[in-house]
Coordinates of C-alpha atoms in Angstrom, one line a residue:
Chain A
X15 CA 0.0 0.0 0.0
X16 CA 1.1 3.6 -0.7
X17 CA 0.7 4.6 2.9
X18 CA 2.9 1.8 4.2
X19 CA 5.6 2.9 1.9
X20 CA 5.3 6.5 3.0
X21 CA 5.4 5.6 6.7
X22 CA 8.3 3.3 6.2
X23 CA 10.3 6.1 4.7
X24 CA 9.3 8.6 7.4
X25 CA 10.6 6.2 10.0
X26 CA 13.8 5.4 8.1
X27 CA 14.7 9.0 7.5
X28 CA 13.4 10.2 10.9
X29 CA 11.7 12.9 8.9
X30 CA 8.1 14.2 8.2
X31 CA 9.4 16.8 5.8
X32 CA 8.1 16.9 2.2
X33 CA 10.1 19.1 -0.2
X34 CA 7.8 21.0 -2.5
X35 CA 9.3 21.2 -6.0
X36 CA 7.7 24.4 -7.3
X37 CA 10.3 25.7 -9.7
X38 CA 9.6 29.4 -10.5
X39 CA 12.1 30.1 -13.2
X40 CA 12.7 33.6 -11.9
X41 CA 13.9 32.1 -8.6
X42 CA 16.2 29.5 -10.1
X43 CA 19.9 30.4 -9.7
X44 CA 21.4 32.3 -12.6
X45 CA 24.3 29.7 -12.9
X46 CA 21.7 27.1 -13.7
X47 CA 19.6 29.2 -16.0
X48 CA 22.4 30.9 -18.0
X49 CA 23.8 27.5 -19.1
X50 CA 20.4 26.4 -20.5
X51 CA 19.6 29.8 -22.1
X52 CA 23.0 29.8 -23.8
X53 CA 22.5 26.4 -25.3
X54 CA 18.8 26.6 -26.2
X55 CA 18.0 30.3 -26.4
X56 CA 15.2 31.9 -24.5
X57 CA 12.9 29.0 -25.2
X58 CA 10.6 26.8 -23.2
X59 CA 13.0 24.0 -23.8
X60 CA 15.7 25.9 -22.0
X61 CA 13.3 26.5 -19.1
X62 CA 12.4 22.8 -19.0
X63 CA 16.1 21.9 -18.9
X64 CA 16.9 24.5 -16.2
X65 CA 14.0 23.2 -14.0
X66 CA 15.1 19.6 -14.4
X67 CA 18.7 20.4 -13.6
X68 CA 17.7 22.4 -10.6
X69 CA 15.3 19.8 -9.3
X70 CA 17.8 17.0 -9.7
X71 CA 20.4 18.9 -7.7
X72 CA 17.8 19.6 -4.9
X73 CA 16.8 15.9 -4.9
X74 CA 20.5 14.8 -4.7
X75 CA 20.9 17.0 -1.6
X76 CA 17.7 15.9 0.2
X77 CA 16.8 12.4 -0.8
X78 CA 18.4 10.8 2.2
X79 CA 16.8 13.1 4.8
X80 CA 13.1 13.4 3.6
X81 CA 10.6 10.8 2.8
X82 CA 8.9 12.5 -0.1
X83 CA 8.8 15.4 -2.7
X84 CA 5.7 17.2 -3.9
X85 CA 6.0 18.8 -7.4
X86 CA 3.2 21.4 -7.9
X87 CA 2.2 20.7 -11.5
X88 CA 1.0 24.3 -12.2
X89 CA 4.6 25.5 -12.2
X90 CA 5.4 23.0 -14.9
X91 CA 2.2 23.4 -16.9
X92 CA 2.8 27.1 -17.4
X93 CA 5.9 26.2 -19.4
X94 CA 3.8 24.0 -21.7
X95 CA 4.9 20.6 -23.0
X96 CA 8.5 21.3 -22.1
X97 CA 7.5 22.1 -18.6
X98 CA 5.5 19.0 -18.3
X99 CA 8.4 16.9 -19.7
X100 CA 10.5 18.3 -16.8
X101 CA 7.7 17.3 -14.4
X102 CA 7.7 13.7 -15.7
X103 CA 11.5 13.5 -15.6
X104 CA 11.6 15.1 -12.1
X105 CA 9.1 12.5 -10.8
X106 CA 11.1 9.7 -12.4
X107 CA 14.4 10.9 -10.9
X108 CA 12.9 11.3 -7.4
X109 CA 11.4 7.8 -7.6
X110 CA 14.8 6.4 -8.6
X111 CA 16.3 8.0 -5.5
X112 CA 13.8 6.2 -3.3
X113 CA 11.5 9.1 -2.7
X114 CA 7.7 9.0 -2.5
X115 CA 6.3 11.4 -5.1
X116 CA 3.1 13.3 -4.5
X117 CA 1.8 15.1 -7.5
X118 CA 0.1 18.3 -6.4
X119 CA -2.4 18.4 -9.2
X120 CA -5.7 19.2 -7.4
X121 CA -7.8 17.6 -10.2
X122 CA -11.4 16.5 -9.8
X123 CA -14.3 16.2 -12.2
X124 CA -17.4 14.1 -12.9
X125 CA -16.8 10.3 -12.5
X126 CA -15.9 9.4 -16.1
X127 CA -13.6 12.4 -16.4
X128 CA -11.9 11.8 -13.0
X129 CA -11.2 8.3 -14.3
X130 CA -9.2 9.9 -17.2
X131 CA -7.3 12.0 -14.6
X132 CA -6.7 8.8 -12.6
X133 CA -5.3 7.1 -15.7
X134 CA -3.0 10.0 -16.3
X135 CA -1.7 10.6 -12.8
X136 CA -1.9 7.3 -11.0
X137 CA -2.5 4.6 -13.5
X138 CA -1.9 4.1 -17.2
X139 CA -3.7 3.8 -20.6
X140 CA -4.0 0.7 -22.6
X141 CA -3.5 1.3 -26.3
X142 CA -4.4 -1.8 -28.2
X143 CA -2.8 -4.0 -25.7
X144 CA 0.3 -1.8 -25.0
X145 CA 0.4 -0.1 -21.6
X146 CA 1.6 3.5 -21.4
X147 CA 2.3 5.4 -18.3
X148 CA 2.2 9.2 -18.6
X149 CA 2.3 11.4 -15.5
X150 CA 2.0 8.5 -13.0
X151 CA 3.2 9.3 -9.5
X152 CA 2.7 7.6 -6.1
X153 CA -0.1 9.9 -4.9
X154 CA -2.0 13.0 -5.9
X155 CA -4.0 15.8 -4.4
X156 CA -7.8 15.9 -5.4
X157 CA -10.4 18.6 -5.1
X158 CA -13.7 17.4 -3.6
X159 CA -16.1 20.2 -4.6
X160 CA -17.9 18.0 -7.1
X161 CA -18.8 15.4 -4.5
X162 CA -18.0 11.8 -3.6
X163 CA -18.2 10.4 -7.1
X164 CA -15.3 12.6 -8.0
X165 CA -13.2 10.9 -5.4
X166 CA -14.5 7.3 -5.9
X167 CA -13.1 7.4 -9.5
X168 CA -9.5 7.3 -8.1
X169 CA -10.0 4.4 -5.8
X170 CA -9.5 1.7 -8.4
X171 CA -5.9 2.8 -9.1
X172 CA -5.3 3.5 -5.4
X173 CA -6.2 -0.1 -4.4
X174 CA -5.0 -2.0 -7.4
X175 CA -1.8 -0.1 -8.0
X176 CA -0.8 0.8 -4.4
X177 CA -1.3 4.5 -5.0
X178 CA -2.7 7.3 -2.8
X179 CA -4.5 10.6 -2.8
X180 CA -4.8 13.6 -0.5
X181 CA -8.2 15.2 -0.7
X182 CA -8.4 19.0 0.0
X183 CA -10.1 19.4 3.3
X184 CA -8.9 22.7 4.8
X185 CA -6.4 24.5 2.6
X186 CA -3.6 26.9 3.8
X187 CA -4.6 30.0 1.8
X188 CA -6.2 33.1 3.3
X189 CA -9.4 32.7 1.4
X190 CA -9.9 29.1 2.3
X191 CA -12.5 29.9 4.9
X192 CA -14.9 31.5 2.4
X193 CA -16.4 28.2 1.6
X194 CA -14.6 25.7 3.7
X195 CA -15.5 27.4 7.1
X196 CA -19.2 27.8 6.3
X197 CA -21.4 26.0 8.9
X198 CA -24.1 23.5 8.0
X199 CA -26.1 22.1 10.9
X200 CA -23.4 22.7 13.4
X201 CA -20.6 21.4 11.1
X202 CA -18.1 23.3 9.0
X203 CA -17.9 22.4 5.4
X204 CA -14.3 21.2 5.8
X205 CA -15.6 18.9 8.6
X206 CA -18.2 17.5 6.2
X207 CA -15.4 16.8 3.7
X208 CA -13.3 15.3 6.5
X209 CA -16.0 12.8 7.4
X210 CA -16.4 11.9 3.7
X211 CA -12.7 11.3 3.4
X212 CA -12.6 9.3 6.6
X213 CA -15.4 7.1 5.4
X214 CA -14.0 6.6 1.9
X215 CA -10.5 6.0 3.4
X216 CA -11.7 2.8 5.1
X217 CA -11.5 1.1 1.7
X218 CA -7.7 1.7 1.6
X219 CA -6.3 1.0 5.0
X220 CA -2.6 0.0 5.1
X221 CA -0.8 -2.3 7.6
X222 CA 0.5 0.8 9.4
X223 CA -3.1 1.6 10.5
X224 CA -3.4 4.6 8.3
X225 CA -5.3 5.0 5.0
X226 CA -3.8 5.6 1.5
X227 CA -6.6 8.2 1.2
X228 CA -5.3 11.3 3.0
X229 CA -6.3 14.9 3.6
X230 CA -4.8 18.3 2.8
X231 CA -4.9 20.3 6.0
X232 CA -3.1 23.7 6.1
X233 CA -0.4 24.5 8.6
X234 CA -1.8 28.0 8.9
X235 CA -4.9 26.8 10.8
X236 CA -3.8 25.3 14.1
X237 CA -7.1 24.9 15.9
X238 CA -8.8 23.4 12.9
X239 CA -6.0 20.8 12.6
X240 CA -6.7 19.8 16.2
X241 CA -10.3 19.0 15.6
X242 CA -9.7 17.4 12.3
X243 CA -7.0 15.1 13.8
X244 CA -9.7 13.8 16.2
X245 CA -12.3 13.5 13.4
X246 CA -10.2 11.4 11.1
X247 CA -7.7 9.4 13.2
X248 CA -6.6 7.1 10.4
X249 CA -6.2 9.7 7.8
X250 CA -2.7 10.9 6.9
X251 CA -2.5 14.7 6.6
X252 CA -0.5 16.5 3.9
X253 CA 0.2 19.8 5.5
X254 CA 1.1 22.8 3.3
X255 CA 1.7 26.3 4.5
X256 CA 4.9 25.7 6.6
X257 CA 7.6 28.3 6.3
X258 CA 7.1 30.8 3.5
X259 CA 3.3 30.8 4.1
X260 CA 3.7 31.4 7.8
X261 CA 3.2 28.0 9.6
X262 CA 5.7 27.0 12.3
X263 CA 6.6 23.7 14.0
X264 CA 4.4 24.7 16.9
X265 CA 1.5 25.3 14.6
X266 CA 1.5 21.8 13.2
X267 CA 1.9 19.8 16.3
X268 CA -1.9 18.9 16.4
X269 CA -1.7 17.4 12.9
X270 CA 0.1 14.4 14.5
X271 CA -1.4 11.6 16.4
X272 CA 0.0 10.4 19.7
X273 CA 2.2 7.9 17.8
X274 CA 4.0 10.9 16.2
X275 CA 2.7 9.8 12.8
X276 CA -0.3 11.0 10.8
X277 CA 1.2 14.0 9.0
X278 CA 3.8 15.0 6.5
X279 CA 4.7 18.7 6.4
X280 CA 5.5 20.4 3.1
X281 CA 7.7 23.4 2.5
X282 CA 8.5 24.6 -1.0
X283 CA 10.1 28.0 -1.4
X284 CA 11.5 27.9 2.2
X285 CA 13.7 24.9 1.2
X286 CA 14.3 25.0 -2.5
X287 CA 15.1 28.7 -2.7
X288 CA 16.9 28.8 0.7
X289 CA 20.1 29.9 -1.1
X290 CA 18.6 33.4 -1.2
X291 CA 18.8 33.7 2.6
X292 CA 21.7 35.4 4.3
X293 CA 24.8 33.2 4.6
X294 CA 24.4 31.3 1.4
X295 CA 25.6 31.7 -2.2
X296 CA 23.9 30.9 -5.4
X297 CA 26.3 28.2 -6.3
X298 CA 25.4 26.3 -3.1
X299 CA 21.7 26.1 -3.6
X300 CA 21.6 22.4 -3.1
X301 CA 23.5 22.6 0.2
X302 CA 21.3 25.5 1.3
X303 CA 18.2 23.4 0.6
X304 CA 19.6 20.5 2.6
X305 CA 20.5 22.7 5.5
X306 CA 17.0 24.1 5.6
X307 CA 15.3 20.7 5.2
X308 CA 17.4 19.4 8.2
X309 CA 16.6 22.5 10.2
X310 CA 12.9 21.9 9.5
X311 CA 13.1 18.2 10.2
X312 CA 14.8 18.9 13.5
X313 CA 12.4 21.6 14.5
X314 CA 9.4 19.3 13.9
X315 CA 11.0 16.3 15.6
X316 CA 12.0 18.5 18.6
X317 CA 8.4 19.7 19.1
X318 CA 7.1 16.1 18.6
X319 CA 9.5 14.7 21.2
X320 CA 8.7 17.6 23.6
X321 CA 5.0 16.5 23.3
X322 CA 5.8 12.8 23.8
X323 CA 5.2 11.9 20.2
X324 CA 8.5 10.3 19.1
X325 CA 7.9 8.1 16.1
X326 CA 11.3 6.6 15.4
Chain B
X29 CA -14.2 41.3 -24.1
X30 CA -14.5 37.5 -24.2
X31 CA -18.2 37.5 -23.4
X32 CA -19.0 40.0 -26.3
X33 CA -17.2 37.7 -28.7
X34 CA -19.1 34.7 -27.4
X35 CA -22.5 36.5 -27.7
X36 CA -21.6 37.7 -31.2
X37 CA -21.0 34.2 -32.4
X38 CA -24.2 32.9 -30.7
X39 CA -26.3 35.4 -32.5
X40 CA -24.5 34.9 -35.9
X41 CA -24.8 31.2 -35.8
X42 CA -28.3 31.3 -34.1
X43 CA -26.9 28.6 -31.8
X44 CA -26.3 28.1 -28.1
X45 CA -24.7 24.8 -28.6
X46 CA -21.1 24.0 -27.4
X47 CA -19.5 20.9 -28.8
X48 CA -17.6 19.1 -26.1
X49 CA -14.4 17.6 -27.6
X50 CA -13.8 14.6 -25.3
X51 CA -12.0 12.2 -27.4
X52 CA -12.1 8.8 -25.8
X53 CA -9.8 6.7 -28.1
X54 CA -12.0 3.6 -27.7
X55 CA -14.9 5.6 -29.3
X56 CA -13.0 7.1 -32.2
X57 CA -14.0 5.4 -35.5
X58 CA -11.7 2.5 -36.5
X59 CA -11.0 4.1 -39.9
X60 CA -9.4 7.1 -38.1
X61 CA -7.5 5.0 -35.6
X62 CA -6.3 2.2 -37.8
X63 CA -4.5 4.7 -40.1
X64 CA -2.6 6.2 -37.2
X65 CA -1.8 2.8 -35.5
X66 CA -0.4 1.5 -38.8
X67 CA 1.8 4.5 -39.2
X68 CA 3.0 5.0 -35.6
X69 CA 2.3 1.7 -34.0
X70 CA 0.3 1.3 -30.7
X71 CA 1.9 4.5 -29.3
X72 CA 0.7 7.6 -27.6
X73 CA 1.8 9.5 -30.7
X74 CA -0.6 7.4 -32.8
X75 CA -3.3 8.3 -30.3
X76 CA -2.5 12.0 -30.4
X77 CA -2.6 11.9 -34.2
X78 CA -5.9 10.0 -34.2
X79 CA -7.5 12.5 -31.7
X80 CA -6.3 15.5 -33.7
X81 CA -7.6 14.1 -37.0
X82 CA -10.9 13.2 -35.4
X83 CA -11.3 16.6 -33.8
X84 CA -10.5 18.4 -37.0
X85 CA -13.1 16.5 -38.9
X86 CA -15.7 17.3 -36.2
X87 CA -14.7 21.0 -36.2
X88 CA -15.0 21.1 -40.0
X89 CA -18.5 19.8 -39.8
X90 CA -19.8 22.0 -37.0
X91 CA -17.8 25.3 -37.0
X92 CA -20.5 27.2 -39.0
X93 CA -23.4 26.1 -36.8
X94 CA -22.0 26.4 -33.2
X95 CA -20.4 29.3 -31.4
X96 CA -17.9 27.3 -29.3
X97 CA -16.1 24.1 -28.6
X98 CA -15.1 22.8 -25.2
X99 CA -12.2 20.3 -25.0
X100 CA -12.1 18.4 -21.7
X101 CA -8.4 18.4 -20.9
X102 CA -8.5 15.1 -18.9
X103 CA -9.1 13.1 -22.0
X104 CA -5.9 14.5 -23.5
X105 CA -3.9 14.5 -20.3
X106 CA -4.3 10.8 -19.9
X107 CA -2.4 10.3 -23.2
X108 CA 0.6 12.3 -21.8
X109 CA 2.6 14.9 -23.8
X110 CA 1.3 13.5 -27.1
X111 CA -2.3 13.9 -25.9
X112 CA -1.7 17.4 -24.7
X113 CA 0.0 18.3 -28.0
X114 CA -3.3 17.2 -29.6
X115 CA -5.2 19.5 -27.2
X116 CA -3.0 22.4 -28.2
X117 CA -3.4 21.7 -31.9
X118 CA -7.1 21.2 -31.5
X119 CA -7.6 24.5 -29.8
X120 CA -5.5 26.3 -32.4
X121 CA -7.5 24.7 -35.3
X122 CA -10.8 25.6 -33.7
X123 CA -9.7 29.2 -33.1
X124 CA -8.7 29.4 -36.8
X125 CA -12.1 28.3 -37.8
X126 CA -13.6 31.2 -35.8
X127 CA -14.8 29.2 -32.8
X128 CA -14.6 30.3 -29.2
X129 CA -12.5 27.7 -27.3
X130 CA -13.4 26.9 -23.7
X131 CA -10.8 24.7 -22.0
X132 CA -12.5 22.5 -19.5
X133 CA -9.6 22.3 -17.1
X134 CA -11.3 22.8 -13.6
X135 CA -8.1 24.1 -12.1
X136 CA -7.8 26.2 -9.0
X137 CA -5.2 26.5 -6.2
X138 CA -3.8 29.1 -3.7
X139 CA -3.3 32.5 -5.3
X140 CA 0.3 32.3 -6.5
X141 CA -0.3 28.8 -8.0
X142 CA -3.5 29.8 -9.6
X143 CA -1.5 32.6 -11.3
X144 CA 0.7 29.9 -12.8
X145 CA -2.4 28.1 -14.1
X146 CA -3.6 31.4 -15.4
X147 CA -0.3 31.9 -17.3
X148 CA -0.7 28.4 -18.7
X149 CA -4.3 28.4 -19.8
X150 CA -5.2 32.1 -20.5
X151 CA -2.0 34.1 -20.7
X152 CA 1.6 33.4 -21.4
X153 CA 5.0 33.3 -19.8
X154 CA 7.8 35.7 -20.4
X155 CA 11.2 34.0 -20.7
X156 CA 13.9 36.7 -20.6
X157 CA 11.8 39.0 -22.8
X158 CA 10.4 36.3 -25.2
X159 CA 6.7 35.7 -24.8
X160 CA 5.6 32.0 -25.0
X161 CA 1.9 30.9 -25.1
X162 CA 1.4 27.3 -24.1
X163 CA -2.2 26.0 -23.6
X164 CA -3.9 29.4 -23.9
X165 CA -7.6 29.3 -24.9
X166 CA -10.4 31.9 -24.7
X167 CA -11.9 30.7 -21.5
X168 CA -11.5 28.0 -18.9
X169 CA -13.5 26.3 -16.1
X170 CA -12.3 26.9 -12.5
X171 CA -13.0 25.1 -9.2
X172 CA -13.9 27.5 -6.3
X173 CA -13.4 25.2 -3.3
X174 CA -10.3 27.0 -2.2
X175 CA -12.1 30.4 -2.0
X176 CA -12.2 33.8 -3.7
X177 CA -8.4 34.3 -3.9
X178 CA -8.3 31.2 -6.2
X179 CA -10.6 33.0 -8.6
X180 CA -9.1 36.5 -8.3
X181 CA -5.8 35.1 -9.6
X182 CA -7.4 34.7 -13.1
X183 CA -8.9 38.1 -13.4
X184 CA -5.7 39.9 -14.6
X185 CA -5.6 37.7 -17.7
X186 CA -9.4 38.0 -18.1
X187 CA -9.4 41.7 -18.2
X188 CA -6.1 42.4 -19.9
X189 CA -6.3 39.7 -22.5
X190 CA -10.0 39.5 -23.2
X191 CA -10.3 36.1 -21.7
X192 CA -13.1 34.4 -19.6
X193 CA -13.7 31.8 -17.0
X194 CA -16.7 29.7 -15.9
X195 CA -16.6 28.9 -12.2
X196 CA -18.1 25.6 -11.0
X197 CA -21.4 26.5 -9.2
X198 CA -23.7 23.5 -9.5
X199 CA -22.3 20.6 -11.5
X200 CA -24.2 18.1 -13.5
X201 CA -23.0 14.9 -11.8
X202 CA -25.1 12.7 -9.4
X203 CA -22.8 13.4 -6.4
X204 CA -22.8 17.1 -6.9
X205 CA -25.3 17.7 -4.1
X206 CA -23.1 16.1 -1.5
X207 CA -21.3 19.4 -0.8
X208 CA -23.0 21.9 -3.2
X209 CA -26.5 21.4 -1.8
X210 CA -25.6 21.7 1.8
X211 CA -27.4 24.6 3.5
X212 CA -25.8 27.3 5.4
X213 CA -28.0 30.0 7.1
X214 CA -30.8 29.3 4.6
X215 CA -28.6 29.2 1.6
X216 CA -27.2 26.3 -0.4
X217 CA -23.4 26.2 -0.9
X218 CA -23.9 26.5 -4.6
X219 CA -25.9 29.7 -4.0
X220 CA -23.0 31.1 -1.8
X221 CA -20.6 30.4 -4.7
X222 CA -23.1 31.9 -7.1
X223 CA -23.1 35.2 -5.1
X224 CA -19.4 35.2 -5.0
X225 CA -19.2 34.7 -8.8
X226 CA -21.8 37.4 -9.4
X227 CA -19.9 39.8 -7.2
X228 CA -16.5 39.1 -8.8
X229 CA -18.1 39.2 -12.3
X230 CA -18.8 42.9 -11.9
X231 CA -15.2 43.5 -12.7
X232 CA -15.5 42.0 -16.1
X233 CA -18.8 43.2 -17.7
X234 CA -18.9 43.3 -21.4
X235 CA -20.9 45.6 -23.8
X236 CA -23.5 42.9 -24.1
X237 CA -24.4 43.3 -20.5
X238 CA -23.0 40.0 -19.4
X239 CA -19.8 39.2 -17.6
X240 CA -16.7 37.4 -18.9
X241 CA -16.8 35.5 -15.5
X242 CA -19.5 32.9 -15.9
X243 CA -20.8 29.9 -14.0
X244 CA -21.0 26.1 -14.6
X245 CA -24.7 25.1 -14.0
X246 CA -25.6 21.5 -14.8
X247 CA -28.5 20.8 -17.1
X248 CA -29.6 17.9 -14.9
X249 CA -30.8 20.3 -12.2
X250 CA -33.8 22.2 -13.6
X251 CA -35.1 23.9 -10.4
X252 CA -31.7 25.0 -9.3
X253 CA -31.0 26.6 -12.6
X254 CA -34.2 28.6 -12.2
X255 CA -33.1 30.1 -8.9
X256 CA -29.5 30.6 -10.0
X257 CA -30.7 32.5 -13.1
X258 CA -32.4 35.0 -10.8
X259 CA -29.5 35.2 -8.4
X260 CA -26.9 36.0 -11.1
X261 CA -28.6 37.8 -13.9
X262 CA -25.5 39.0 -15.6
X263 CA -23.6 35.7 -15.4
X264 CA -23.3 33.5 -18.5
X265 CA -24.0 29.9 -17.7
X266 CA -22.0 27.0 -19.2
X267 CA -24.4 24.1 -19.0
X268 CA -23.1 20.6 -19.1
X269 CA -25.2 17.5 -18.8
X270 CA -27.3 17.8 -22.0
X271 CA -27.9 14.6 -24.0
X272 CA -25.8 11.6 -22.8
X273 CA -26.0 12.8 -19.2
X274 CA -29.8 13.1 -19.4
X275 CA -30.6 16.8 -19.8
X276 CA -33.2 17.9 -22.4
X277 CA -34.1 21.2 -24.1
X278 CA -37.0 21.5 -21.6
X279 CA -34.7 21.0 -18.7
X280 CA -32.4 23.9 -19.6
X281 CA -35.0 26.6 -20.4
X282 CA -34.5 28.3 -17.1
X283 CA -30.8 28.8 -17.7
X284 CA -31.7 31.5 -20.2
X285 CA -32.8 35.1 -19.4
X286 CA -35.8 36.7 -21.1
X287 CA -33.5 38.0 -23.9
X288 CA -32.8 34.4 -24.9
X289 CA -29.2 34.8 -23.9
X290 CA -27.3 33.9 -20.7
X291 CA -26.4 30.3 -21.4
X292 CA -24.5 28.0 -23.7
X293 CA -25.3 24.3 -23.6
X294 CA -22.7 21.6 -24.0
X295 CA -23.0 18.2 -25.4
X296 CA -20.0 15.9 -25.9
X297 CA -20.6 12.2 -26.5
X298 CA -24.1 13.0 -27.9
X299 CA -22.6 14.9 -30.7
X300 CA -19.1 13.7 -31.4
X301 CA -19.9 10.0 -31.2
X302 CA -23.3 10.4 -32.8
X303 CA -22.1 8.1 -35.6
X304 CA -22.8 5.2 -33.3
X305 CA -26.5 5.9 -33.4
X306 CA -28.9 4.0 -35.7
X307 CA -28.8 5.3 -39.3
X308 CA -25.2 6.4 -39.4
X309 CA -22.0 4.7 -40.5
X310 CA -18.5 5.1 -39.1
X311 CA -17.3 6.8 -42.2
X312 CA -19.8 9.6 -41.8
X313 CA -18.9 10.5 -38.2
X314 CA -18.5 14.2 -39.2
X315 CA -21.9 14.3 -40.9
X316 CA -23.5 12.5 -37.9
X317 CA -22.0 15.1 -35.5
X318 CA -23.3 18.0 -37.7
X319 CA -26.8 16.4 -37.8
X320 CA -26.9 16.0 -34.1
X321 CA -25.6 19.5 -33.4
X322 CA -28.3 20.9 -35.7
X323 CA -30.9 18.8 -34.0
X324 CA -29.8 20.1 -30.6
X325 CA -29.6 23.7 -31.8
X326 CA -33.1 23.5 -33.3
X327 CA -34.6 21.8 -30.2
X328 CA -33.2 24.5 -27.9
X329 CA -34.2 27.3 -30.2
X330 CA -37.7 25.9 -30.5
X331 CA -38.1 25.8 -26.7
X332 CA -36.7 29.3 -26.4
X333 CA -39.1 30.7 -29.1
X334 CA -42.0 28.8 -27.5
X335 CA -41.1 30.7 -24.3
X336 CA -40.8 34.1 -26.0
X337 CA -37.0 34.1 -25.6
X338 CA -35.8 34.5 -29.2
X339 CA -32.3 36.0 -29.3
X340 CA -31.6 36.3 -33.0

């Protein structure tokens, strides 16, 4: 099961940190970009090459200290086919390095269309007997607005191919409350979604006791994570919003269960563009990312241990 | 403005029909597929070529009788980069034929990520002074679950580049009620979203009186469309669920305002795979699509006229 693989890596690496691979070209070090622009001109191909080169270096520097990476597909999609080629190659490289890959794609549609997304991002397509994988990763993020049938369409791949998904429950952005916090019969909308995810998740429980169907719960909402943790004890949380978006190690403590498991915490800019911080140079962007990922890992572990939640 | 262009074409063609280009390879006529498989083997390239050839023929047969086409990107994405290449080429070809292109992508994320999607699907990216368009179409569909900031990120392109978007309000699928129909303080969730869309839409009003920021309202929910029409009088509806999903011309009458405008009605399978119906042959799939699109146009116009809502 996907979730067993994820938990195994978390324990091995003593780390709950997910590195978000969101490669904004304007933030990629000049030394990486210039090489590609010289060779391929100011083209999307050059951008794709720069992104891939950058990501590989980041992966080389973090693969032994984090369980997973999370490429945000929008940052690849905006560079067209060349960008998406870099997405595919990045996922492949991360996988080779033993990392769990979570595609942050936030897809979701009516059942038959969700099945097509499921083929694309978890499974494969069968062309006259020949199997083709396209964007397949280990797990994806899914948007629940269209209802339970949207989510059900991904379960076949999840159970048959040991894949996973994280359903948006309470997102980390400022405007998330506009719909998610509305109250129906004493329950917030995000709690209704949480119950739906908890229920659906029972179909995909791993040996570790958690489900391969997880939830996205923003680090920026401490109190909400506390109540959600209770509401969905067997659901793994993918927690965005740490670092650049404002969340701290103290903020995310309630995302974890008493066993110190139950959550992976993502940081993107805060790790991959750490070279911009004081004390680093552009050349050492890989090293800077590693240092920040270690700092984040240790900060989270420290708070977990202080709360009696050691997991390794 | 996007919406003025759309309304102009609706009046010119005397048609509110949108042809959904959802090319499931298993439903594409053998005569189209076989040619491509012979030339390129059982590859994704062959699939991409088959899809593009199929779509072009459909477009050739309908471009003069419908205002717009709506490719559903999931059906391209599942065939990887070759599938997405076919998506890009399809959109380009439809545009050349004077059609408005609505990319059914249902994206949506936190603000800065939505901006990347906006670059990808409405705008462009600037690589060291060189502008690159990737998947840019005239309008897209957007998922509102993450809140208003998700939507705001698309407005820059909408207003500066004469683009549009349709926000999911009440979708056509069976499970749509699970979240969308929940009631908060006397209002359904989809009504809350409707009010949000109506409000945001004021920033993008066209000369025709409608906004370039529209709403997705399923044909399968007749009563809901009636109340939504009143709630958002200046919002154009993109209505899925006609035909194969069960919606009829009678079901969608309330999606229109008294001026006979305010809605475009999508049919995908019902038109593009009409050749499977009795009386057609595989070879004449283009003709079959045209006949069905005309039948649908006439059925809708007839109901509109019977209700005193003639728009041409």
